Amino acid sequence: MAIFSNSLPKIDPANPQEAINKLCNHVRYLQEQLEYVLLHLDSRNIDEIDTDHTVISSASGNAVIGSYMKLTGAKGEVFSVGTNSDKKFEFTLKGAEGKPMLYLNDSGELVITEHSHLTNGGE
């Protein structure tokens, strides 16, 4: 797949002034194409993202995805999972106002807090 649609025109070594003009025009073209692509990066022109080196954030800041993922709600709800900034694995669910509802402790046990209300909704 070609990255640029135009290639450098044939240059006549016997005409250096024309060669310089062609080179300058081609460099301008490359600059315009590169600026356009960089300003319009989206899923149409990105094939893969390494989340170990790149953090993906939503425009609103409600979603952050990488080796650590954090989703937040309008009322302070938070779901987080992955290796946090302290290099520890984290799995947490917080309700409104950020009240902890459940999490995995250091022993890998699921802890359900007093802020959780469990219901049996089915069979």
Coordinates of C-alpha atoms in Angstrom, one line a residue, residues 10-111:
K10 CA 11.8 12.6 -13.1
I11 CA 14.7 15.1 -12.7
D12 CA 16.9 16.2 -15.5
P13 CA 20.5 16.6 -14.2
A14 CA 21.3 19.0 -17.0
N15 CA 18.8 21.5 -15.7
P16 CA 19.6 22.1 -12.0
Q17 CA 17.1 25.0 -11.6
E18 CA 14.2 22.9 -12.8
A19 CA 15.4 20.0 -10.5
I20 CA 15.5 22.3 -7.5
N21 CA 11.9 23.5 -8.3
K22 CA 10.7 19.9 -8.7
L23 CA 12.4 18.9 -5.4
C24 CA 10.9 21.9 -3.5
N25 CA 7.4 21.2 -4.9
H26 CA 7.7 17.6 -3.9
V27 CA 8.8 18.4 -0.4
R28 CA 5.8 20.8 0.0
Y29 CA 3.5 18.0 -1.2
L30 CA 5.0 15.5 1.3
Q31 CA 4.7 18.1 4.1
E32 CA 1.0 18.8 3.2
Q33 CA 0.2 15.1 3.0
L34 CA 1.9 14.3 6.3
E35 CA 0.3 17.2 8.1
Y36 CA -3.2 16.1 6.9
V37 CA -2.7 12.5 7.9
L38 CA -1.3 13.4 11.3
L39 CA -4.2 15.8 12.0
H40 CA -6.8 13.2 11.0
L41 CA -5.5 10.0 12.7
D42 CA -8.4 7.7 13.4
S43 CA -9.4 4.0 13.0
R44 CA -9.2 4.3 9.2
N45 CA -5.5 4.9 9.2
I46 CA -4.3 3.1 12.4
D47 CA -3.9 -0.7 12.2
E48 CA -2.5 -1.5 15.6
I49 CA -1.6 0.2 18.9
D50 CA 0.7 -1.2 21.4
T51 CA -1.0 -0.4 24.8
D52 CA 2.3 -1.1 26.6
H53 CA 3.7 2.1 25.0
T54 CA 0.5 4.1 24.3
V55 CA -2.4 5.1 26.5
I56 CA -5.7 5.5 24.8
S57 CA -8.0 8.2 26.3
S58 CA -11.5 9.2 25.4
A59 CA -12.0 12.9 24.7
S60 CA -14.2 13.3 27.8
G61 CA -11.6 11.5 30.0
N62 CA -14.2 8.8 31.0
A63 CA -12.1 6.0 29.5
V64 CA -8.4 5.3 29.7
I65 CA -7.2 2.1 28.1
G66 CA -3.7 0.6 28.1
S67 CA -2.1 -2.1 30.2
Y68 CA -4.3 -0.4 32.9
M69 CA -7.9 0.3 32.0
K70 CA -10.1 2.8 33.9
L71 CA -13.7 3.7 33.0
T72 CA -15.5 6.4 35.0
G73 CA -19.1 7.4 35.2
A74 CA -20.8 10.7 35.7
K75 CA -21.6 10.1 39.4
G76 CA -18.1 9.1 40.4
E77 CA -18.4 5.4 39.5
V78 CA -15.1 3.7 38.5
F79 CA -14.2 0.4 37.1
S80 CA -10.4 -0.2 37.0
V81 CA -8.4 -3.3 36.0
G82 CA -4.7 -3.9 35.2
T83 CA -1.3 -3.0 36.5
N84 CA -1.5 0.4 38.2
S85 CA 1.1 3.0 38.7
D86 CA 2.4 1.2 41.8
K87 CA 3.1 -1.9 39.6
K88 CA 0.4 -3.9 41.4
F89 CA -2.5 -5.7 39.7
E90 CA -5.8 -3.9 40.5
F91 CA -9.4 -4.9 40.0
T92 CA -11.9 -2.5 41.5
L93 CA -15.5 -1.4 41.2
K94 CA -16.6 1.8 42.8
G95 CA -20.1 3.1 42.9
A96 CA -21.5 6.6 43.1
E97 CA -19.2 9.1 44.7
G98 CA -16.3 6.7 44.3
K99 CA -17.5 4.4 47.2
P100 CA -15.6 1.0 46.9
M101 CA -18.1 -1.8 46.1
L102 CA -15.7 -4.7 45.3
Y103 CA -12.0 -5.3 44.7
L104 CA -9.4 -8.0 44.7
N105 CA -7.1 -7.8 47.7
D106 CA -3.3 -8.6 47.7
S107 CA -4.2 -12.3 48.3
G108 CA -6.4 -12.4 45.2
E109 CA -9.6 -12.7 47.2
L110 CA -12.7 -10.9 46.0
V111 CA -13.8 -8.4 48.7

